[in-house]
PDB file of C-alpha atoms in Angstrom:
ATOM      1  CA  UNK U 191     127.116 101.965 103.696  1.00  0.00           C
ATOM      2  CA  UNK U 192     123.859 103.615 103.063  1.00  0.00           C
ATOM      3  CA  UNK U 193     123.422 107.366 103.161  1.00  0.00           C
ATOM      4  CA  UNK U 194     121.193 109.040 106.202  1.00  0.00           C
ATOM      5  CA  UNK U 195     118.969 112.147 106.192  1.00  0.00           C
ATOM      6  CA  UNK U 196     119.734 113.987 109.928  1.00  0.00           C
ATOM      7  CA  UNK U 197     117.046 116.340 111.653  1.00  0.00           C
ATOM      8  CA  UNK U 198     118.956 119.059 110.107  1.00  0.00           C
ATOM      9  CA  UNK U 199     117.196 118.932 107.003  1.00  0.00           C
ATOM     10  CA  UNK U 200     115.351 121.982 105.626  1.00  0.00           C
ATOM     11  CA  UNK U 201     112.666 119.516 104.025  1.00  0.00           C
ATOM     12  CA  UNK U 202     113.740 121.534 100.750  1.00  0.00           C
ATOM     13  CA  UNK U 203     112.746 118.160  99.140  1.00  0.00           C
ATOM     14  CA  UNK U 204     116.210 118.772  96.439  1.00  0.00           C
ATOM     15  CA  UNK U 205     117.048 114.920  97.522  1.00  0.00           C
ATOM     16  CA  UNK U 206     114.030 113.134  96.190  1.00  0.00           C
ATOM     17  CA  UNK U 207     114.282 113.177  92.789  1.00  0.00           C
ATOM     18  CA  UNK U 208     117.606 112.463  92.868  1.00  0.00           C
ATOM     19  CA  UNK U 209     118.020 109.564  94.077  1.00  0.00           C
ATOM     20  CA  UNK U 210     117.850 106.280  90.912  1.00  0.00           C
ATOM     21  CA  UNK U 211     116.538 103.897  93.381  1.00  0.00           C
ATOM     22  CA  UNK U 212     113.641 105.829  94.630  1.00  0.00           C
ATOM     23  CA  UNK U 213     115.134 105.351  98.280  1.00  0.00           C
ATOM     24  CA  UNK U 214     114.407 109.127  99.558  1.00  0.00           C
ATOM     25  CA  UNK U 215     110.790 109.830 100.866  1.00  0.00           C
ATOM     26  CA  UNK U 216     109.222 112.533 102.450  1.00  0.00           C
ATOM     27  CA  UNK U 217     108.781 112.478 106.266  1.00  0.00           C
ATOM     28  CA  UNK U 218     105.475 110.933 106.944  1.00  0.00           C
ATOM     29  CA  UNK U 219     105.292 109.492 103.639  1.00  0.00           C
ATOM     30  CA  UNK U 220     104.776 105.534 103.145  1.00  0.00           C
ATOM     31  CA  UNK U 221     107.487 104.038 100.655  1.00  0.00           C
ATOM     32  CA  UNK U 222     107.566 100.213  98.868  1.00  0.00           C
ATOM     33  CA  UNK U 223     110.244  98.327  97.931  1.00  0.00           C
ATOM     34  CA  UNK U 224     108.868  98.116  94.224  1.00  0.00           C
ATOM     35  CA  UNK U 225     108.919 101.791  94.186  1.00  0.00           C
ATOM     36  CA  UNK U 226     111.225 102.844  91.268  1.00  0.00           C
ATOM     37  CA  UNK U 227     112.725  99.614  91.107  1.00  0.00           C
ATOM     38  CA  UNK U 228     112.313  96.464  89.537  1.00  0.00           C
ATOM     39  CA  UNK U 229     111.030  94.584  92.042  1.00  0.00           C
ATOM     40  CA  UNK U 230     107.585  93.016  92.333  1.00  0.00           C
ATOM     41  CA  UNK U 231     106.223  90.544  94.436  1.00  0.00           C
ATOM     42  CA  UNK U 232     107.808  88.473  97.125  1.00  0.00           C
ATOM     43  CA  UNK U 233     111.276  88.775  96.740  1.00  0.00           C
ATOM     44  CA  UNK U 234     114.496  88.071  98.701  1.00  0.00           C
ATOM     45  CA  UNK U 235     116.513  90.691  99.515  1.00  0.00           C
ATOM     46  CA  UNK U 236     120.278  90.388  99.084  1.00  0.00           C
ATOM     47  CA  UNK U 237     121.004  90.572 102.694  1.00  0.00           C
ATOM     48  CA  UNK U 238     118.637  87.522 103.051  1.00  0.00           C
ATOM     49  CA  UNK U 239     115.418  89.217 104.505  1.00  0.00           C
ATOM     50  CA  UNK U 240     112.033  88.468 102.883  1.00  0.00           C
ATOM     51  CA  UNK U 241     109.532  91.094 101.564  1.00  0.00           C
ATOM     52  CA  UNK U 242     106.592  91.908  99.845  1.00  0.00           C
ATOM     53  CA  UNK U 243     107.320  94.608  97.486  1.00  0.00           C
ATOM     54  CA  UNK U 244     104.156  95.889  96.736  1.00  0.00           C
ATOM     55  CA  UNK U 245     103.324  95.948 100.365  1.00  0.00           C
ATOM     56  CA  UNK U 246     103.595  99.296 101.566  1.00  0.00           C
ATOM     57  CA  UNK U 247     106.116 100.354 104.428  1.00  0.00           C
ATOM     58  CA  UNK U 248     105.624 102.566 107.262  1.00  0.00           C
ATOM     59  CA  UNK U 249     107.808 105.801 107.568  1.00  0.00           C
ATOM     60  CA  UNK U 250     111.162 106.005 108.777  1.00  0.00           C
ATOM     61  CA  UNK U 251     110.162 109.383 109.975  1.00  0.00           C
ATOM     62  CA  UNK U 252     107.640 111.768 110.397  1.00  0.00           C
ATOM     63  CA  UNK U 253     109.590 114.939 110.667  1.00  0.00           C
ATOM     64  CA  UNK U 254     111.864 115.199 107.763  1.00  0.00           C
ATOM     65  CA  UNK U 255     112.773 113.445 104.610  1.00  0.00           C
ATOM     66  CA  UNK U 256     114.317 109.860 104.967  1.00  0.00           C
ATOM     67  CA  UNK U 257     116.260 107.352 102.988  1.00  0.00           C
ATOM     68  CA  UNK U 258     115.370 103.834 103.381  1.00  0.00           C
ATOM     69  CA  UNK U 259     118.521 101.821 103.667  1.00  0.00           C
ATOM     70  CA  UNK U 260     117.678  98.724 102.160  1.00  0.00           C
ATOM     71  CA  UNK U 261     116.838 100.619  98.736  1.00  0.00           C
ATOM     72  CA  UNK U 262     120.244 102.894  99.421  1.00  0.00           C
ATOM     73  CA  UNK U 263     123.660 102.260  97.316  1.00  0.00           C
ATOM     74  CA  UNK U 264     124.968 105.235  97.498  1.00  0.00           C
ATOM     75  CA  UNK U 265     124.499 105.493  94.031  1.00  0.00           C
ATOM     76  CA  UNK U 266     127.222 102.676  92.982  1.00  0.00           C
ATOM     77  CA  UNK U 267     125.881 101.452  89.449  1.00  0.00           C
ATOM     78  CA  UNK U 268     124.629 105.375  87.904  1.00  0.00           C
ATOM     79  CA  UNK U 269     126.779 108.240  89.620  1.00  0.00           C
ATOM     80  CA  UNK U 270     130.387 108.370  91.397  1.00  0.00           C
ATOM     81  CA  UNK U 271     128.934 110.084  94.685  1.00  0.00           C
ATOM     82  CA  UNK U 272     125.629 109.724  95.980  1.00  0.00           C
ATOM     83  CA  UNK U 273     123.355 112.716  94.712  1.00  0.00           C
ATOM     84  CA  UNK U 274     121.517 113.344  97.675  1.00  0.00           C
ATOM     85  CA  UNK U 275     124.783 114.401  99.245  1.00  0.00           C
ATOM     86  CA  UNK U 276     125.659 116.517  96.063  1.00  0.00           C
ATOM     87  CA  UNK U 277     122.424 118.531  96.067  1.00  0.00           C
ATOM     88  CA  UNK U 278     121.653 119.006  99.513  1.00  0.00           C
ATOM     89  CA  UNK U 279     121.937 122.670  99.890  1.00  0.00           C
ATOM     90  CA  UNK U 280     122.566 122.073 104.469  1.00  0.00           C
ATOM     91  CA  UNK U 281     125.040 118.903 103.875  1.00  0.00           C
ATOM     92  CA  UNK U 282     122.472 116.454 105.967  1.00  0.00           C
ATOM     93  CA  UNK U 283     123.059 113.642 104.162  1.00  0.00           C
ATOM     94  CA  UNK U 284     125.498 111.874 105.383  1.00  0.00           C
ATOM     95  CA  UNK U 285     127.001 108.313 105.852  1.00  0.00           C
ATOM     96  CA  UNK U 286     125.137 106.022 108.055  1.00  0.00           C
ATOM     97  CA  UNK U 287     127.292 104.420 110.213  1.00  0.00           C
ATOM     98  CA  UNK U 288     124.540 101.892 111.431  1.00  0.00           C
ATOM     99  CA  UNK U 289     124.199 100.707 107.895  1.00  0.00           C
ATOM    100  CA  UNK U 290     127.635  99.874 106.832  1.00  0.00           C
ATOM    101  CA  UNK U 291     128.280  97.985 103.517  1.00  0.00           C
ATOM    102  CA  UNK U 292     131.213  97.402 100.883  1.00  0.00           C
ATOM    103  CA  UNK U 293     130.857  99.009  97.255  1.00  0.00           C
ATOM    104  CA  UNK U 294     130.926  95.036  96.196  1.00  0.00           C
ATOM    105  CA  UNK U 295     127.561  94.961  98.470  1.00  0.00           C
ATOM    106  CA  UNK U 296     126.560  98.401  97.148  1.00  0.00           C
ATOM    107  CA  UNK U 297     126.442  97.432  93.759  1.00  0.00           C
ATOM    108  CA  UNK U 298     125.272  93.809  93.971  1.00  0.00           C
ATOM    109  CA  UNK U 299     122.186  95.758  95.579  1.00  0.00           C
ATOM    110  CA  UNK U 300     121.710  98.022  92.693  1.00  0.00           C
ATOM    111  CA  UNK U 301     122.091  94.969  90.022  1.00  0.00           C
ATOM    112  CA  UNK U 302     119.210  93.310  92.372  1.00  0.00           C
ATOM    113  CA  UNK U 303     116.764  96.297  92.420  1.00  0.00           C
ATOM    114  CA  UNK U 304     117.591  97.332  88.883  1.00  0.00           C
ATOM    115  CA  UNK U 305     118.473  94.145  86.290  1.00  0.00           C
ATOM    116  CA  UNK U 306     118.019  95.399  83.113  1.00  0.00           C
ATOM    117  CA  UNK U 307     120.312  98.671  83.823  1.00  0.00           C
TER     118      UNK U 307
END
C-alpha cells in the first residue's frame, strides 16, 4: 500500500528529500510522473492507466505536503521501511488504506519507475 501524508503535518518538509521516487511534494506544488524517475513520455503504468510523464499534475493538496500514490512503494527496492515514516518528526505518515498493494506490486512499481537500479 502506498504511504499518506494526514493534515497533521507540521509542513517541516523532513519527508521530501527522502523519498527515492520523488513521490512527496509540497502542498500546492505541481508534481510529474518523470520527476525523479525514469520515466519519459507516454508510458503505461503498471496498474494499466495511461500517462504523459512530462505532463505536469495538479496537487493532491494545497495545505500540507502530499505523496502521490502512483509514484509510492513504500520504499521496497532501496530501504526496509519507508523513510518518510522514519523521519517524520509528528508520525503523519502513515499507511493509506485507500491505496492498498502487495510488496510483489510494490516492487514491480519501483523496477518500472527506476530500471537501471
Amino acid at each position: 500500500m502506498a504511504i499518506i501524508i494526514t493534515d497533521e503535518c507540521i509542513n517541516c518538509g523532513a519527508c521530501e528529500p527522502e523519498c527515492p521516487n520523488t513521490a512527496i511534494y509540497e502542498g500546492a506544488d505541481d508534481w510529474r510522473y518523470k520527476d525523479g524517475t525514469q520515466l519519459d513520455g507516454n508510458v503505461v503504468l503498471p496498474n494499466g492507466k495511461v500517462v504523459d510523464a512530462d505532463e505536469t499534475q495538479e496537487p493532491i493538496s494545497d495545505e500540507v505536503y502530499y505523496i502521490v500514490p502512483d509514484k509510492c512503494t513504500e520504499c521496497k527496492g532501496f530501504h526496509d521501511e519507508p523513510q518518510c515514516a522514519a523521519v517524520c518528526p509528528v508520525d503523519c505518515c502513515v499507511p493509506d488504506d485507500e491505496h492498498v498493494e502487495t510488496e510483489e506490486v510494490l516492487l514491480a512499481k519501483q523496477r518500472f519507475m527506476h530500471p537501471e537500479d
